Structure formats: C-alpha cells, structure tokens
mmCIF file of C-alpha atoms in Angstrom:
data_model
loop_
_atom_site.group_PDB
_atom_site.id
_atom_site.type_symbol
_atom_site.label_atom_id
_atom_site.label_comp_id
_atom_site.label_asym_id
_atom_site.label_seq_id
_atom_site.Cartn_x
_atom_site.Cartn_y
_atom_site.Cartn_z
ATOM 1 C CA UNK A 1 21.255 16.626 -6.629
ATOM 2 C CA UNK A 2 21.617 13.529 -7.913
ATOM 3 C CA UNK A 3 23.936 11.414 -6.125
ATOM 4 C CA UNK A 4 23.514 12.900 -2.785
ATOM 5 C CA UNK A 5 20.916 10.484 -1.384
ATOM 6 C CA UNK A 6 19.962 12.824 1.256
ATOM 7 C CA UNK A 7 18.916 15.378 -0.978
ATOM 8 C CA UNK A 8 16.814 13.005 -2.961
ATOM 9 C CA UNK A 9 15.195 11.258 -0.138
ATOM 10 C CA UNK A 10 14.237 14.939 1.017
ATOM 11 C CA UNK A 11 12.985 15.977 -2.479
ATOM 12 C CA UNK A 12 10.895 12.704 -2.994
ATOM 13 C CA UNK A 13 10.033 13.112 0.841
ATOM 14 C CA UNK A 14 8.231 16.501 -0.516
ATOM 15 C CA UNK A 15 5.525 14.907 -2.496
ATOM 16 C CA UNK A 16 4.401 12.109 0.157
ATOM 17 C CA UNK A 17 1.079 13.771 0.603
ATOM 18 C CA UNK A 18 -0.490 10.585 2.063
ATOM 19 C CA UNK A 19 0.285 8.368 4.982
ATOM 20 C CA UNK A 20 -0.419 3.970 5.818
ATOM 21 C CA UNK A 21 -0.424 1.686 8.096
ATOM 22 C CA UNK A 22 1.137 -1.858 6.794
ATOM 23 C CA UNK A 23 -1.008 -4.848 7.906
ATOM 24 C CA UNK A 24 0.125 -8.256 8.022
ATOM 25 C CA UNK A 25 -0.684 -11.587 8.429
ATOM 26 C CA UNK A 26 1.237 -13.097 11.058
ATOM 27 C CA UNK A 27 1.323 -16.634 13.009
ATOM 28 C CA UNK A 28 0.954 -16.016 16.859
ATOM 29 C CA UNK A 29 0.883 -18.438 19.797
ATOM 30 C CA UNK A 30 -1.742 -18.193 21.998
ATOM 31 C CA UNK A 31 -2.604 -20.788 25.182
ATOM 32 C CA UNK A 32 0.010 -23.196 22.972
ATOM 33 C CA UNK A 33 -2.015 -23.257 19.946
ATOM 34 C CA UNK A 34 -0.811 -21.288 16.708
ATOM 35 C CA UNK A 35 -3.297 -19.203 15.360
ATOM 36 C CA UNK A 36 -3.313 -16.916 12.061
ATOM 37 C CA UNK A 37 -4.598 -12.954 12.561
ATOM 38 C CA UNK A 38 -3.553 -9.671 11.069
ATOM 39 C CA UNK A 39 -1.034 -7.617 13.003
ATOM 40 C CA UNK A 40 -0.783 -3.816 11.818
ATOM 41 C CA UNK A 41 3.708 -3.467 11.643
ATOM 42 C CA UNK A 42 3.954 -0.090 10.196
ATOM 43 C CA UNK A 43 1.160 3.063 11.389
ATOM 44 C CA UNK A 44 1.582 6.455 10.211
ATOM 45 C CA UNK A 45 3.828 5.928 7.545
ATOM 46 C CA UNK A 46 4.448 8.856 5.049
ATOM 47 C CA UNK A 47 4.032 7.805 1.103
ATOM 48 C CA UNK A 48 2.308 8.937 -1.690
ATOM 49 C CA UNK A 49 0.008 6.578 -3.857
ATOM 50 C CA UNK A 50 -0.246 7.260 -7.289
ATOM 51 C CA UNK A 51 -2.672 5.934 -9.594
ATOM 52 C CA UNK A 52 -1.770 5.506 -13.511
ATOM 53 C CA UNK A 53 -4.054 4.250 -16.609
ATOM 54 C CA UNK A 54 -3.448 1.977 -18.867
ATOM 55 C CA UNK A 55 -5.078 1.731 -22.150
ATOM 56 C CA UNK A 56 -8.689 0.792 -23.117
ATOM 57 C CA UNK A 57 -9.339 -2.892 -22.667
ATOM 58 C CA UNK A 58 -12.327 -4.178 -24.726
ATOM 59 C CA UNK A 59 -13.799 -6.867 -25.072
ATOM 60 C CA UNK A 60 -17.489 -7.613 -27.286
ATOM 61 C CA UNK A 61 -19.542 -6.195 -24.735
ATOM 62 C CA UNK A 62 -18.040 -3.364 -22.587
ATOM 63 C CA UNK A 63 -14.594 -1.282 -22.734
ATOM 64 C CA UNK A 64 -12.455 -0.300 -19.103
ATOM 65 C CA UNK A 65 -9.403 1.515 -17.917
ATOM 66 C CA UNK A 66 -7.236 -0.896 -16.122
ATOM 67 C CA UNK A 67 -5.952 1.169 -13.542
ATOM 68 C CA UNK A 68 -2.478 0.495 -11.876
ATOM 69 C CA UNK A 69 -1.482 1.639 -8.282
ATOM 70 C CA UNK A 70 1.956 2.251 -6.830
ATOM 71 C CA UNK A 71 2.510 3.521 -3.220
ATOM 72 C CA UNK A 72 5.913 5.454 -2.949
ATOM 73 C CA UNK A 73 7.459 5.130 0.633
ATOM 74 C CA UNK A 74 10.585 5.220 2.593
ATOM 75 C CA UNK A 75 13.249 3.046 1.883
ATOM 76 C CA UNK A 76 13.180 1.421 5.281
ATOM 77 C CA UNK A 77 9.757 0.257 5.793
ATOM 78 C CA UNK A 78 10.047 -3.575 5.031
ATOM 79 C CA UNK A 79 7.143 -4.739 2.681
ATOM 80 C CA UNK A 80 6.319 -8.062 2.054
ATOM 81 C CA UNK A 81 4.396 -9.857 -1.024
ATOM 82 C CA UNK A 82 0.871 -9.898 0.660
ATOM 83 C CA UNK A 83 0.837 -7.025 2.710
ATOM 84 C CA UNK A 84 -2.161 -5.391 3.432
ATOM 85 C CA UNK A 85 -1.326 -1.009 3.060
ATOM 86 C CA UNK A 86 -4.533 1.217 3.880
ATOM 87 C CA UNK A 87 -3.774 4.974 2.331
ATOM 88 C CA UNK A 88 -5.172 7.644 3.632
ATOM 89 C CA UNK A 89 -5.665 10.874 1.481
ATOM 90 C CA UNK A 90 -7.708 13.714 2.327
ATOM 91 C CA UNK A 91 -9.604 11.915 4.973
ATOM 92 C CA UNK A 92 -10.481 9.138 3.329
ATOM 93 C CA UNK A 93 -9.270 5.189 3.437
ATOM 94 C CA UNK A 94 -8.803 2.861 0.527
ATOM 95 C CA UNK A 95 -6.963 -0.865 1.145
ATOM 96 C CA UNK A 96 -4.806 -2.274 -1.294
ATOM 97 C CA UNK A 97 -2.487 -5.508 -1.069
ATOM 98 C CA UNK A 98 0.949 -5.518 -2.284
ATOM 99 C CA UNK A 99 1.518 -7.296 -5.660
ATOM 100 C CA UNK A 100 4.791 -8.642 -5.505
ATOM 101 C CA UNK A 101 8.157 -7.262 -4.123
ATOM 102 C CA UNK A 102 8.959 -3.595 -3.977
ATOM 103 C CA UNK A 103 11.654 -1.921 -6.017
ATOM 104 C CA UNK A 104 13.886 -0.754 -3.325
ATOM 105 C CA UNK A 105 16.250 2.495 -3.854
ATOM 106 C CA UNK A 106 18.476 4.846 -1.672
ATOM 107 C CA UNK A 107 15.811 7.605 -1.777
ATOM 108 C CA UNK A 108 12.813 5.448 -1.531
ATOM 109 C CA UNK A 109 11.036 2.391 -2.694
ATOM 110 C CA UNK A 110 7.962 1.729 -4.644
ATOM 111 C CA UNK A 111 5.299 -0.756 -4.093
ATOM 112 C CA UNK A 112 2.532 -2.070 -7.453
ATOM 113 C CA UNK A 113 -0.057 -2.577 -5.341
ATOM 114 C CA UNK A 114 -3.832 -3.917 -6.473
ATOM 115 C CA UNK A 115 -7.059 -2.634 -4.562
ATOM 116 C CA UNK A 116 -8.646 -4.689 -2.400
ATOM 117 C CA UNK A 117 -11.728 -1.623 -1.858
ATOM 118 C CA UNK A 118 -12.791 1.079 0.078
ATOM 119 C CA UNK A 119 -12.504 0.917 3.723
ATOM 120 C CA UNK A 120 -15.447 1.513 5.383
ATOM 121 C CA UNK A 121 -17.452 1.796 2.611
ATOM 122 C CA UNK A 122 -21.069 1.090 2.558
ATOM 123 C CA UNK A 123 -20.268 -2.299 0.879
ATOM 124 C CA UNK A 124 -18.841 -3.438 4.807
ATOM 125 C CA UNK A 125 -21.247 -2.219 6.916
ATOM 126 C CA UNK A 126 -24.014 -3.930 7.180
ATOM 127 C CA UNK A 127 -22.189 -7.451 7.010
ATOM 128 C CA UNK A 128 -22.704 -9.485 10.028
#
C-alpha cells in the first residue's frame, strides 16, 4: 500500500469521520474603501480532528492536561497560519484557529490547531 498514493489517500480518507468549513480573514473593497471581514473558503470539507494529551502540568496551586488538537484533511485544501476551521462531529461545533503551517503529504495534510471554544455555546449567546 504504501507508495501508491491513491490507496493511501483512500485508506486515510476512511477515518475522516468529521467535516469544516475554513474561515478566513480577508481584505475586500467595498464603495472604494478596504475593509477587513471573515470570508468562509472551504464548506463541507471531510477531516478528522483528533485530540491528544500531553502530560500533567503543575504548578503550586492546580495540575491540567494540556491538550493538543490536529485536524487531518485533504491534501488540497490550502490552509493558512490564522485560519479559522469549525469541526463538526456528531452534531456538534467547536472552532479552532490554525497554529502555524500544515504538514502537507501526498495522502493528506495535518493541521496543530488551538481552540478558540465552542460554537454556539451558552458563553455567545447572550452577548449583545
């Protein structure tokens, strides 16, 4: 299998039990003036975010897991540092924003993403 890139990309293709959309920031014209907004570039995308643990961290008061996120994803999907890329899994939303640049292969790439929070959770709705 390996070696034949179309048999990986169809075997990694296999686990992408998720899908995104890829948000990002773009500059746009509008009545000659140059204005900043989010643009969603990528909807429906099929990946797979997996979630991995590193050790304790303690410090005199408390201890935490420091969690670490990567979203696995086709090869051609361009990602840039700064991205915006809301999974959804079973229904439900989280947002994270890409942490650097994405390790790019054949078969697929991966992206170390950091969460930005739940989308839609009760945290943002009541803001006004």
């Amino acid at each position: 299998m390996f070696g034949n890139v179309k048999a990986e990309r169809d075997a990694i293709e296999a686990t992408y039990t998720d899908i995104c959309d890829v948000v990002r920031n773009v500059e746009r014209e509008v009545d000659f003036v140059n204005e900043h907004g989010e643009e969603t570039v990528y909807k429906n995308v099929p990946c797979a975010l997996v979630m991995g643990k590193n050790p304790i961290e303690t410090t005199d008061t408390a201890a935490f897991f420091n969690y670490t996120a990567k979203v696995f994803m086709p090869p051609e999907i361009e990602i840039l540092a700064g991205d915006k890329i809301i999974v959804t899994r079973y229904g439900r939303k989280a947002e994270y924003t890409n942490a650097g640049r994405a390790a790019v292969y054949a078969a697929h790439q991966e992206v170390v993403v950091a969460e930005d929070g739940a989308v839609g959770s009760d945290n943002n709705e009541n803001e006004n």
